[in-house]
Amino acid sequence: MKKIKVYITVMAVSILALTSCKSKTTPFLGKSSIEDVIEAMTLEEKVALVVGTGLKFGDSIDKNSPFPIPNQPAPGSLAAKSKVYVSGAVGRTLEIPRLGVNTIEMVDGPAGVSFMSRSTAYPIGTALSSSWDVDLVKKIGECMGNETLEYGLDILLAPAINIHRNPLTGRNFEYFSEDPLLSGKMGAALINGIQSQGAGTSLKHFVANNQETNRIEVDAIISERALREIYLKGFEIAIKESDPWTLMASYNSVNGNLATENYDLLTKVAREDWGYEGIIMSDWEAGKDPVKQMKSGLNLLMPGPYQDTVLLQAVKDKKLDEKVLDENISWILNGAMKVQKFKDYKYSNKPNLEENASIARSAAAQGMVLLKNENEALPLSDKGQNLALFGNGSYETIVGGSGSGFVMRAGPTVHIIEGLKNQNFNVSKSLEDIYTAYISENTPPTGMIDMTRGRKKRAPEMLLDEKLIQTMANESDLAIITIARISGETTDRSIEGNFKLTEVELNNINNVSQAFHAKGKKVIVVLNIGGVIETASWKDLPDSILIAWQPGQEAGNSIADVLSGNVNPSGKLTASFPMKYEDDPSAKNFPGTPVDNPKQVIYEEGIYVGYRYYNTFGVETSYPFGFGLSYTNFSFGDLSLSNTEFKNELEVSITVTNEGELSGKEVVQLYVSAPTGNLEKPIQELKAFAKTKNLAPKESETITFKIDITSLTSFDSEASAWVAEAGQYIVKVGASSEDIKTEKTFNLGKDRVVQKVNKALVPQVKINELSAKQ
Ligand code: BGC
C-alpha cells in the first residue's frame, strides 16, 4: 500500500512537473520570446537551422533525370524530413513545427520569379535602371512581389546590384549601373515594391562580385575608399532606404577574406556601420569554413545541408560557442516571422499574369535607349511601309540573360517580327522564310539542363549575300537589323565576337546600309543586348540605333511600341560605352591574375569607375553615361539654388520644357563637383536624378532636388570617416554626364566630419591606385 501511495505521488508530481514544464518550456514562435524558442531547441535543431535544407526541388524534378541532384540531405536527417511546400523553390530553411518555427522558401530572381514556366519574364535589371524611373521600378517590384506571394513563396532572390565595373562581366545584365547612387536607388525601389506585397527580398551579391571568371576563388583587392564610395555604397543606400529582409554574401573574397567569412564586411560594415537588421545569408554553397562563417556574422548557409555535422562537432569541441549559433538563429527567427508561411497566408496560385505582362511591356519600352536618330528615321509613323528584317534576333529575340537570373516565362516570347506584325507593319515574307529556315537548320540542339537555365544554343549569324540584300533594297522601304547578345552566370563575355561585333555582323550592317542608302532608304539597328558593346567602329553606318536591351517576354511588342512612336524613348545609359574596350579603366585588371585562372584582381582604377574615369581624365566615349535621345527635344531653364552658402541642406530647382512636336519624358541628372582638398575628387559625381512626367509639346515641369551634406562627402580612409571638405562646389544639371545644361556654385565654409565608421576591409596587398594628381 505504501509502495502504491509513493508511486501515485511520484506520478502526480511528474505529471505536474511535465505540464508546468510544457507550458514553461515549449515556447512557440510568435507567442514566446525568440530567446525562449532558441533555448528550447536541441543542438541538432540549431545546427540544422543555420544551414538550409538542401536543393530539394520537389515535384518539379524529373525523377528519371540522369543528372545527379547536388546537396541532398542525408536520409533520416532533420533536413530530409522537412517539407517542400512549393515545388521549384531553390532553397528553404528548416521548419521546427513543435516550436512553431516555419520554413522560409526562396526562389530566384531578379528578372521575375524564376521557376516552373508560370511567371512573368520582366525586362533585365539594366533595362529597368535605364528608365531612370524609380516609380516604375517600384511598380515592377510590386508585380514580382505579388507573383512571389501568390505562388506561396517567401523570398525572391533579388535585386542584384553589383557595379558594372567592366563591360565583359557576364552578369551585368542583372545589375543596374556603373554608378552606386543609381544602383542603390533602383535596388531600394525594387525592394520596396516587392516587400510592399508581403514577400521578401535578398539584396545580392554582397560585395564586389564584379566578374564571373573564377568567381569562387578570386580575391578582389580594393582600397577602402573605392569600396566605401563605389562598391559598398549602393548596398548602403538600398539597405537604409528599403530594409531588405535578407542580404546575400557573394562567392568571392574581398581583401583576403571570403565575403561569407568576412567579419569586417558582415558585422562591422553591414550590422554596425549601417544597422542592418535582416538575415545575412550566403550565396549558394559559397565559402569554405562554416565555423568561420558563423563567427563572421553569416546567419544562414544556403542551400545547406552538409555543414550541420561540422558545426555540431565544433560546438562539442568548444571551437564554436553555442551563443554564436544562438545569435545567428535569432536573426533567422526574426526574419521567419515576416514571411507569409508564418502568417499562414492563403495564397491563390493565380497572380494577375495578364496585367503583369502589360506592365512588363510598358516598362521595357521605358528603358530603351535611342543612341542615334538621323534624318528622322524614327519613329516609323507610316505603317504601310514594307520592312526588311535582318538578323537572327529579329526572329528569335532574346528575352533575358541565362543562369539563375533566367526566368521561365508564363507567356510565349513576342519576337520582334511578331511585335511589328501585331502593329500592322508589313514585313518581308520572303526574308522571313529565309531566316526561319536558316535558323531551324543551323541551331544546334540544347540539353535539358541548359534549356532550363536559359542557355539555349543559337544559330550563328547568317552572312547575307549581295543579291539578297539588293532584292530587299529594291522591294522594301526600310531595313531593320537586329544584333543580339546573351550572357549569364559563370562566364564573362569575350572581347572578340561578343563585345565587338563579328565580321559577319559588321559586313551585314555595312552592306545593308550601302544598298538601302543607295536607294534613299533608311536603316535601323536594334541592339537586343544585355550589356555594353563596341559601337564606335560602325555607328556611322545606320540612320538610327536603338538599344532595346533584353526586354522580357513582351520584347517584340515593346520594341514595336518604340519604333512606331507609340512610346517616345526616354531611357538613358546607366554605363558608359567606350570607344574601344582597352579604354575601360578596369580593362588592364580584368579578370585578374593569372589571366586563365585568376586568383587575384586588383582594382587599380580605384574610385575612377565608368564616367568618373572618362570625365576626369578626358577620355572620349562612344556614348557617355546618362546619354539617350528622344523623338522630341527639351530645354533646361536656369538653375536656382536656395543658398550660395551650404548650411544643412540646399534646394536646387530647374524647369524643363518640351520644345518639340511630340510628347515625351526627360531624365534630369544632377552632378556635383567637389573641391580638391586633402582628398582628390572625380571631376563630377551623380548625386540626384528625376524623370519628368510625360510632357506635352511646350509643356514645362519644375523639378526640385534637395542636397544634404552626405552628397558632399568623400571617404577618408586615414580617418575612417565620411568628410565634406571646405571650398567651392559646383552643382551641374544636364541630360547626360557630358551634356551639362546649366551649373551654379556654392560654398562650404568649414571641413565637416559627417560620419565616423569602423576601420574595416583594409587591403593587405599594395594597390598602385590610379590618381588624377599624378
Ligand atoms: C547565384 C545567385 C542565386 C543562387 C540561387 C547562385 O549561383 O549566384 O544569384 O540566387 O545561385 O540560385
GROMACS .gro file of N, CA and C and ligand atoms in nm, residues 55 90-91 107-110 157-158 160 171 174-175 202 204-205 209 212 215 248 251 282-285 404-405 453 489-490, ligand 1:
model
  102
   55LEU      N    1   1.912   2.129  -5.178
   55LEU     CA    2   1.841   2.166  -5.301
   55LEU      C    3   1.726   2.069  -5.328
   90VAL      N    4   1.430   2.732  -5.483
   90VAL     CA    5   1.571   2.697  -5.498
   90VAL      C    6   1.638   2.672  -5.362
   91GLY      N    7   1.565   2.692  -5.256
   91GLY     CA    8   1.619   2.665  -5.123
   91GLY      C    9   1.518   2.700  -5.015
  107VAL      N   10   1.316   3.172  -5.390
  107VAL     CA   11   1.311   3.146  -5.534
  107VAL      C   12   1.395   3.251  -5.605
  108ASP      N   13   1.453   3.211  -5.719
  108ASP     CA   14   1.542   3.305  -5.786
  108ASP      C   15   1.471   3.419  -5.857
  109GLY      N   16   1.542   3.529  -5.862
  109GLY     CA   17   1.509   3.646  -5.943
  109GLY      C   18   1.631   3.669  -6.027
  110PRO      N   19   1.664   3.791  -6.068
  110PRO     CA   20   1.590   3.911  -6.035
  110PRO      C   21   1.498   3.962  -6.147
  157LEU      N   22   1.497   3.606  -5.464
  157LEU     CA   23   1.641   3.634  -5.454
  157LEU      C   24   1.677   3.748  -5.550
  158ALA      N   25   1.641   3.867  -5.513
  158ALA     CA   26   1.658   3.987  -5.594
  158ALA      C   27   1.648   4.108  -5.500
  160ALA      N   28   1.985   4.226  -5.768
  160ALA     CA   29   2.130   4.212  -5.776
  160ALA      C   30   2.185   4.349  -5.814
  171ARG      N   31   2.729   3.882  -6.583
  171ARG     CA   32   2.601   3.908  -6.515
  171ARG      C   33   2.565   4.056  -6.509
  174GLU      N   34   2.201   4.160  -6.508
  174GLU     CA   35   2.118   4.156  -6.387
  174GLU      C   36   2.135   4.283  -6.305
  175TYR      N   37   2.252   4.347  -6.321
  175TYR     CA   38   2.288   4.462  -6.237
  175TYR      C   39   2.241   4.591  -6.302
  202SER      N   40   1.622   3.948  -5.136
  202SER     CA   41   1.760   3.922  -5.097
  202SER      C   42   1.850   4.012  -5.179
  204LYS      N   43   2.169   4.126  -5.332
  204LYS     CA   44   2.286   4.043  -5.362
  204LYS      C   45   2.375   4.111  -5.465
  205HIS      N   46   2.497   4.074  -5.489
  205HIS     CA   47   2.581   3.976  -5.421
  205HIS      C   48   2.683   4.059  -5.346
  209ASN      N   49   3.129   4.122  -5.638
  209ASN     CA   50   3.115   4.009  -5.730
  209ASN      C   51   3.103   4.070  -5.870
  212GLU      N   52   3.251   3.698  -6.336
  212GLU     CA   53   3.210   3.558  -6.323
  212GLU      C   54   3.331   3.466  -6.333
  215ARG      N   55   3.478   3.312  -6.006
  215ARG     CA   56   3.413   3.394  -5.903
  215ARG      C   57   3.430   3.335  -5.763
  248MET      N   58   2.254   3.880  -4.929
  248MET     CA   59   2.328   3.760  -4.973
  248MET      C   60   2.476   3.791  -4.993
  251TYR      N   61   3.031   3.498  -5.352
  251TYR     CA   62   3.128   3.388  -5.355
  251TYR      C   63   3.272   3.434  -5.332
  282SER      N   64   2.439   3.319  -4.721
  282SER     CA   65   2.543   3.300  -4.822
  282SER      C   66   2.481   3.284  -4.960
  283ASP      N   67   2.560   3.314  -5.063
  283ASP     CA   68   2.523   3.269  -5.196
  283ASP      C   69   2.533   3.116  -5.194
  284TRP      N   70   2.479   3.053  -5.294
  284TRP     CA   71   2.460   2.907  -5.291
  284TRP      C   72   2.594   2.832  -5.288
  285GLU      N   73   2.619   2.770  -5.174
  285GLU     CA   74   2.742   2.692  -5.149
  285GLU      C   75   2.866   2.779  -5.139
  404SER      N   76   2.097   3.165  -6.309
  404SER     CA   77   1.990   3.173  -6.210
  404SER      C   78   1.898   3.293  -6.238
  405GLY      N   79   1.948   3.389  -6.316
  405GLY     CA   80   1.866   3.507  -6.349
  405GLY      C   81   1.770   3.483  -6.464
  453ARG      N   82   1.809   2.672  -6.782
  453ARG     CA   83   1.890   2.785  -6.735
  453ARG      C   84   1.898   2.895  -6.841
  489GLU      N   85   2.538   3.365  -6.591
  489GLU     CA   86   2.616   3.323  -6.476
  489GLU      C   87   2.731   3.230  -6.516
  490THR      N   88   2.837   3.239  -6.444
  490THR     CA   89   2.961   3.158  -6.451
  490THR      C   90   3.060   3.196  -6.563
  775BGC     C1   91   2.372   3.279  -5.780
  775BGC     C2   92   2.267   3.357  -5.703
  775BGC     C3   93   2.141   3.276  -5.695
  775BGC     C4   94   2.170   3.142  -5.632
  775BGC     C5   95   2.050   3.051  -5.619
  775BGC     C6   96   2.388   3.138  -5.729
  775BGC     O1   97   2.467   3.062  -5.816
  775BGC     O2   98   2.495   3.347  -5.776
  775BGC     O3   99   2.244   3.480  -5.764
  775BGC     O4  100   2.042   3.346  -5.626
  775BGC     O5  101   2.265   3.074  -5.714
  775BGC     O6  102   2.011   3.001  -5.740
   0.00000   0.00000   0.00000
